[in-house]
Amino acid sequence: MMVLAPWVRKLKARVTGGNRIKTRYLLDADEFRFEATRERVRADRSRSPLAILVIELPADRSTRRDFLFLSRELERRLRVTDTAGLLSERCVGVLLPDTLSEGAWKVASDICDVYPVGHDRPNCEVYVYPDGGSPPTELERDREGLPAGGAASQFDSLFVYRTPLLKRAVDVFGASLGLIFAAPLIAVIAALIKATSAGPVIYSQEREGHGGRPFRIYKLRTMRPDAHYLQSALRAYSEQDGPAFKMSNDPRTTWIGRWLRRTSLDELPQLWNVFIGDMSLVGPRPLPTEESMQCAHWQRHRLAVRPGLTCLWQISGRNTVSFVEWMRMDLAYLRRRSLAYDVNLLIRTPTALIFQRGPR
């Protein structure tokens, strides 16, 4: 894939304070993410490395003049195939195709050398794809005292699509309405769960969300409390290929849990996840962190949007399709996403749940 020299374009870029500057070199944030996504796809196909250098200017050195100075330095030092653009109010990203970590850090060093030593120097970080590593598991983070995420999830965060304001407004309104009407039903189901099995009513699990950011998803408990520790022994019986685990007659499921899973009523608490912004009404279903980490690099593109309650896979056969086809459906949603398409998927979801097939 050939990347046109960025300095032949006249583009607008947003900088600190809401000012707009014209630069011959820096792409604006949306166009930079578009170019980054294209380079990521090219790297997937060619199996060649892609490095991204992130340059963060100091808070008091991120004016219009500072960005213009950095833009001129980047134009003078980068290759024609390299692309630079804004990531945020203080950050500039540089795409370095066919470049390993050492080469990216050499570029960072060259840029920093033009600044005086001390507070005025920018901070730099390098991410390399596809060998950026996987985020640690929740258990590893707790044991080592590590922050959430890791190299892979931090890299994924550079490719996120902003959630449109209208879509977010629909999510908040729909989740609020859903929680109000579902509250009595949730209370009845909670009482039944408590009366028929030991353990908490609500089950939470860590999943990878928007840009690889981990969050806790909430469900009405459908299994025995120690179900997570028994999953490895049942892995051979999974009816879903790939890293995801799905089993029709899972022995860990309680009798009321089997009914809840058939009707998807166990997912009603996820309306709270939608309300607080971890999820959307429509988007790729979030995978448990351990399963998501096992996805191929191209499959992690699905993390570019917020996960959802329902999606194309949910209404198109669910667990009767292969894992690869599931991932392709999620990527198809990314290409077609729009408010009208979301409404179409929401309307089709109830019928799909009633006539669902395969393991749940």
CSV table of N, CA, C and O in Angstrom, one decimal, residues 297-360:
chain,number,residue,atom,x,y,z
A,297,HIS,N,-4.0,-11.0,15.3
A,297,HIS,CA,-3.8,-9.5,15.2
A,297,HIS,C,-4.9,-8.8,14.4
A,297,HIS,O,-5.5,-7.8,14.9
A,298,TRP,N,-5.3,-9.4,13.3
A,298,TRP,CA,-6.3,-8.8,12.5
A,298,TRP,C,-7.7,-8.8,13.2
A,298,TRP,O,-8.5,-8.0,13.0
A,299,GLN,N,-7.9,-9.8,14.1
A,299,GLN,CA,-9.2,-9.9,14.8
A,299,GLN,C,-9.3,-8.9,15.8
A,299,GLN,O,-10.4,-8.5,16.2
A,300,ARG,N,-8.2,-8.3,16.3
A,300,ARG,CA,-8.3,-7.3,17.4
A,300,ARG,C,-8.7,-5.9,16.8
A,300,ARG,O,-8.9,-5.0,17.6
A,301,HIS,N,-8.9,-5.8,15.5
A,301,HIS,CA,-9.4,-4.6,15.0
A,301,HIS,C,-10.8,-4.3,15.5
A,301,HIS,O,-11.2,-3.2,15.5
A,302,ARG,N,-11.5,-5.3,15.9
A,302,ARG,CA,-12.8,-5.2,16.4
A,302,ARG,C,-12.9,-4.3,17.7
A,302,ARG,O,-14.0,-3.8,18.0
A,303,LEU,N,-11.8,-4.1,18.3
A,303,LEU,CA,-11.7,-3.3,19.5
A,303,LEU,C,-11.7,-1.8,19.2
A,303,LEU,O,-11.7,-1.0,20.1
A,304,ALA,N,-11.8,-1.4,18.0
A,304,ALA,CA,-11.8,0.0,17.6
A,304,ALA,C,-13.1,0.7,18.0
A,304,ALA,O,-13.2,1.9,18.0
A,305,VAL,N,-14.2,-0.1,18.2
A,305,VAL,CA,-15.5,0.5,18.6
A,305,VAL,C,-15.9,-0.1,20.0
A,305,VAL,O,-15.4,-1.1,20.4
A,306,ARG,N,-16.8,0.6,20.6
A,306,ARG,CA,-17.3,0.1,21.9
A,306,ARG,C,-18.0,-1.2,21.7
A,306,ARG,O,-18.8,-1.4,20.7
A,307,PRO,N,-17.8,-2.2,22.6
A,307,PRO,CA,-18.6,-3.5,22.5
A,307,PRO,C,-20.1,-3.2,22.7
A,307,PRO,O,-20.4,-2.2,23.3
A,308,GLY,N,-20.9,-4.2,22.3
A,308,GLY,CA,-22.3,-3.9,22.4
A,308,GLY,C,-23.1,-5.1,23.0
A,308,GLY,O,-22.6,-6.2,23.2
A,309,LEU,N,-24.4,-4.8,23.3
A,309,LEU,CA,-25.3,-5.8,23.7
A,309,LEU,C,-25.7,-6.8,22.6
A,309,LEU,O,-25.9,-8.0,22.8
A,310,THR,N,-25.8,-6.2,21.4
A,310,THR,CA,-26.2,-7.0,20.3
A,310,THR,C,-25.3,-6.6,19.1
A,310,THR,O,-24.7,-5.5,19.1
A,311,CYS,N,-25.2,-7.5,18.1
A,311,CYS,CA,-24.3,-7.2,17.0
A,311,CYS,C,-24.7,-8.1,15.8
A,311,CYS,O,-25.7,-8.9,15.9
A,312,LEU,N,-24.0,-8.0,14.7
A,312,LEU,CA,-24.3,-8.8,13.5
A,312,LEU,C,-24.2,-10.3,13.8
A,312,LEU,O,-25.0,-11.1,13.4
A,313,TRP,N,-23.2,-10.7,14.6
A,313,TRP,CA,-23.0,-12.1,14.9
A,313,TRP,C,-24.2,-12.6,15.8
A,313,TRP,O,-24.6,-13.7,15.6
A,314,GLN,N,-24.7,-11.7,16.6
A,314,GLN,CA,-25.8,-12.1,17.6
A,314,GLN,C,-27.0,-12.5,16.8
A,314,GLN,O,-27.8,-13.4,17.3
A,315,ILE,N,-27.3,-11.9,15.7
A,315,ILE,CA,-28.5,-12.2,14.9
A,315,ILE,C,-28.3,-13.0,13.7
A,315,ILE,O,-29.2,-13.3,12.9
A,316,SER,N,-27.0,-13.5,13.5
A,316,SER,CA,-26.7,-14.2,12.2
A,316,SER,C,-26.2,-15.6,12.5
A,316,SER,O,-25.2,-16.1,11.8
A,317,GLY,N,-26.7,-16.3,13.5
A,317,GLY,CA,-26.3,-17.7,13.7
A,317,GLY,C,-25.5,-17.9,15.0
A,317,GLY,O,-25.4,-19.0,15.5
A,318,ARG,N,-25.0,-16.8,15.6
A,318,ARG,CA,-24.3,-16.8,16.8
A,318,ARG,C,-23.3,-18.0,16.9
A,318,ARG,O,-22.4,-18.0,16.0
A,319,ASN,N,-23.5,-18.9,17.8
A,319,ASN,CA,-22.5,-20.0,18.0
A,319,ASN,C,-22.5,-21.1,17.0
A,319,ASN,O,-21.8,-22.1,17.1
A,320,THR,N,-23.4,-21.0,15.9
A,320,THR,CA,-23.4,-22.0,14.9
A,320,THR,C,-22.4,-21.6,13.8
A,320,THR,O,-22.2,-22.4,12.9
A,321,VAL,N,-21.8,-20.4,13.9
A,321,VAL,CA,-20.7,-20.0,12.9
A,321,VAL,C,-19.4,-20.2,13.5
A,321,VAL,O,-19.2,-20.2,14.7
A,322,SER,N,-18.4,-20.3,12.6
A,322,SER,CA,-17.0,-20.5,13.1
A,322,SER,C,-16.5,-19.2,13.8
A,322,SER,O,-17.1,-18.1,13.5
A,323,PHE,N,-15.5,-19.3,14.6
A,323,PHE,CA,-14.9,-18.1,15.3
A,323,PHE,C,-14.4,-17.1,14.3
A,323,PHE,O,-14.6,-15.9,14.4
A,324,VAL,N,-13.7,-17.6,13.2
A,324,VAL,CA,-13.2,-16.7,12.2
A,324,VAL,C,-14.3,-15.9,11.5
A,324,VAL,O,-14.2,-14.7,11.3
A,325,GLU,N,-15.4,-16.6,11.2
A,325,GLU,CA,-16.6,-15.9,10.6
A,325,GLU,C,-17.2,-14.9,11.6
A,325,GLU,O,-17.6,-13.8,11.2
A,326,TRP,N,-17.2,-15.2,12.8
A,326,TRP,CA,-17.7,-14.3,13.9
A,326,TRP,C,-16.9,-13.0,13.8
A,326,TRP,O,-17.4,-11.9,13.8
A,327,MET,N,-15.5,-13.2,13.8
A,327,MET,CA,-14.7,-12.0,13.8
A,327,MET,C,-14.9,-11.2,12.5
A,327,MET,O,-14.8,-10.0,12.5
A,328,ARG,N,-15.1,-11.9,11.4
A,328,ARG,CA,-15.3,-11.2,10.1
A,328,ARG,C,-16.7,-10.4,10.2
A,328,ARG,O,-16.8,-9.3,9.6
A,329,MET,N,-17.6,-10.9,10.9
A,329,MET,CA,-18.9,-10.2,11.0
A,329,MET,C,-18.7,-8.9,11.8
A,329,MET,O,-19.2,-7.9,11.5
A,330,ASP,N,-17.8,-9.0,12.9
A,330,ASP,CA,-17.5,-7.8,13.7
A,330,ASP,C,-16.8,-6.8,12.8
A,330,ASP,O,-17.1,-5.6,13.0
A,331,LEU,N,-15.9,-7.2,12.0
A,331,LEU,CA,-15.2,-6.2,11.1
A,331,LEU,C,-16.1,-5.7,10.1
A,331,LEU,O,-16.0,-4.5,9.7
A,332,ALA,N,-17.1,-6.5,9.6
A,332,ALA,CA,-18.1,-6.0,8.7
A,332,ALA,C,-18.9,-4.9,9.3
A,332,ALA,O,-19.3,-3.9,8.7
A,333,TYR,N,-19.2,-5.0,10.6
A,333,TYR,CA,-20.0,-4.0,11.3
A,333,TYR,C,-19.2,-2.7,11.4
A,333,TYR,O,-19.7,-1.6,11.2
A,334,LEU,N,-17.9,-2.8,11.6
A,334,LEU,CA,-17.0,-1.6,11.6
A,334,LEU,C,-17.1,-0.8,10.3
A,334,LEU,O,-17.2,0.4,10.4
A,335,ARG,N,-17.2,-1.5,9.2
A,335,ARG,CA,-17.2,-0.8,7.9
A,335,ARG,C,-18.6,-0.2,7.7
A,335,ARG,O,-18.7,0.8,7.0
A,336,ARG,N,-19.7,-0.8,8.2
A,336,ARG,CA,-21.0,-0.4,7.9
A,336,ARG,C,-21.7,0.4,9.0
A,336,ARG,O,-22.8,0.9,8.8
A,337,ARG,N,-21.0,0.6,10.1
A,337,ARG,CA,-21.6,1.2,11.2
A,337,ARG,C,-22.2,2.6,10.9
A,337,ARG,O,-21.7,3.4,10.3
A,338,SER,N,-23.5,2.7,11.4
A,338,SER,CA,-24.2,4.0,11.3
A,338,SER,C,-25.4,3.9,12.2
A,338,SER,O,-25.8,2.8,12.7
A,339,LEU,N,-26.1,5.0,12.5
A,339,LEU,CA,-27.2,4.9,13.4
A,339,LEU,C,-28.3,4.1,12.8
A,339,LEU,O,-29.0,3.3,13.5
A,340,ALA,N,-28.5,4.2,11.5
A,340,ALA,CA,-29.6,3.5,10.8
A,340,ALA,C,-29.3,2.0,10.8
A,340,ALA,O,-30.2,1.2,11.1
A,341,TYR,N,-28.0,1.6,10.7
A,341,TYR,CA,-27.7,0.2,10.7
A,341,TYR,C,-27.8,-0.3,12.2
A,341,TYR,O,-28.3,-1.5,12.3
A,342,ASP,N,-27.5,0.5,13.2
A,342,ASP,CA,-27.7,0.1,14.6
A,342,ASP,C,-29.2,-0.2,14.8
A,342,ASP,O,-29.6,-1.2,15.5
A,343,VAL,N,-30.1,0.7,14.4
A,343,VAL,CA,-31.5,0.5,14.6
A,343,VAL,C,-32.0,-0.8,13.9
A,343,VAL,O,-32.8,-1.5,14.4
A,344,ASN,N,-31.5,-1.1,12.7
A,344,ASN,CA,-31.8,-2.3,12.0
A,344,ASN,C,-31.4,-3.5,12.8
A,344,ASN,O,-32.2,-4.5,12.9
A,345,LEU,N,-30.2,-3.5,13.3
A,345,LEU,CA,-29.8,-4.7,14.1
A,345,LEU,C,-30.6,-4.8,15.4
A,345,LEU,O,-30.9,-5.9,15.8
A,346,LEU,N,-31.0,-3.7,16.1
A,346,LEU,CA,-31.8,-3.7,17.3
A,346,LEU,C,-33.2,-4.3,17.0
A,346,LEU,O,-33.7,-5.1,17.8
A,347,ILE,N,-33.8,-3.9,15.9
A,347,ILE,CA,-35.1,-4.5,15.5
A,347,ILE,C,-35.0,-5.9,15.2
A,347,ILE,O,-36.0,-6.7,15.6
A,348,ARG,N,-34.0,-6.4,14.6
A,348,ARG,CA,-33.9,-7.8,14.3
A,348,ARG,C,-33.4,-8.7,15.5
A,348,ARG,O,-33.6,-10.0,15.4
A,349,THR,N,-33.0,-8.1,16.5
A,349,THR,CA,-32.4,-8.9,17.7
A,349,THR,C,-33.5,-9.8,18.4
A,349,THR,O,-33.2,-11.0,18.6
A,350,PRO,N,-34.7,-9.3,18.7
A,350,PRO,CA,-35.6,-10.1,19.5
A,350,PRO,C,-36.0,-11.4,18.7
A,350,PRO,O,-36.1,-12.5,19.3
A,351,THR,N,-36.3,-11.3,17.4
A,351,THR,CA,-36.6,-12.5,16.6
A,351,THR,C,-35.4,-13.5,16.6
A,351,THR,O,-35.6,-14.7,16.7
A,352,ALA,N,-34.2,-12.9,16.5
A,352,ALA,CA,-33.0,-13.8,16.5
A,352,ALA,C,-32.9,-14.6,17.8
A,352,ALA,O,-32.5,-15.7,17.8
A,353,LEU,N,-33.2,-13.9,18.9
A,353,LEU,CA,-33.1,-14.5,20.2
A,353,LEU,C,-34.1,-15.6,20.4
A,353,LEU,O,-33.8,-16.7,21.0
A,354,ILE,N,-35.3,-15.4,19.9
A,354,ILE,CA,-36.4,-16.4,20.0
A,354,ILE,C,-36.1,-17.6,19.3
A,354,ILE,O,-36.3,-18.8,19.7
A,355,PHE,N,-35.5,-17.5,18.1
A,355,PHE,CA,-35.3,-18.6,17.2
A,355,PHE,C,-33.8,-19.0,17.2
A,355,PHE,O,-33.3,-19.6,16.2
A,356,GLN,N,-33.0,-18.7,18.2
A,356,GLN,CA,-31.6,-18.9,18.2
A,356,GLN,C,-31.3,-20.4,18.2
A,356,GLN,O,-32.1,-21.2,18.6
A,357,ARG,N,-30.1,-20.7,17.7
A,357,ARG,CA,-29.7,-22.1,17.6
A,357,ARG,C,-28.3,-22.2,18.2
A,357,ARG,O,-27.6,-21.2,18.4
A,358,GLY,N,-27.9,-23.4,18.5
A,358,GLY,CA,-26.5,-23.6,19.0
A,358,GLY,C,-26.3,-23.3,20.4
A,358,GLY,O,-27.3,-23.0,21.1
A,359,PRO,N,-25.1,-23.5,20.9
A,359,PRO,CA,-24.8,-23.3,22.4
A,359,PRO,C,-25.0,-21.9,22.8
A,359,PRO,O,-24.8,-21.0,22.0
A,360,ARG,N,-25.3,-21.7,24.0
A,360,ARG,CA,-25.5,-20.4,24.6
A,360,ARG,C,-24.6,-20.1,25.7
A,360,ARG,O,-24.5,-20.9,26.6
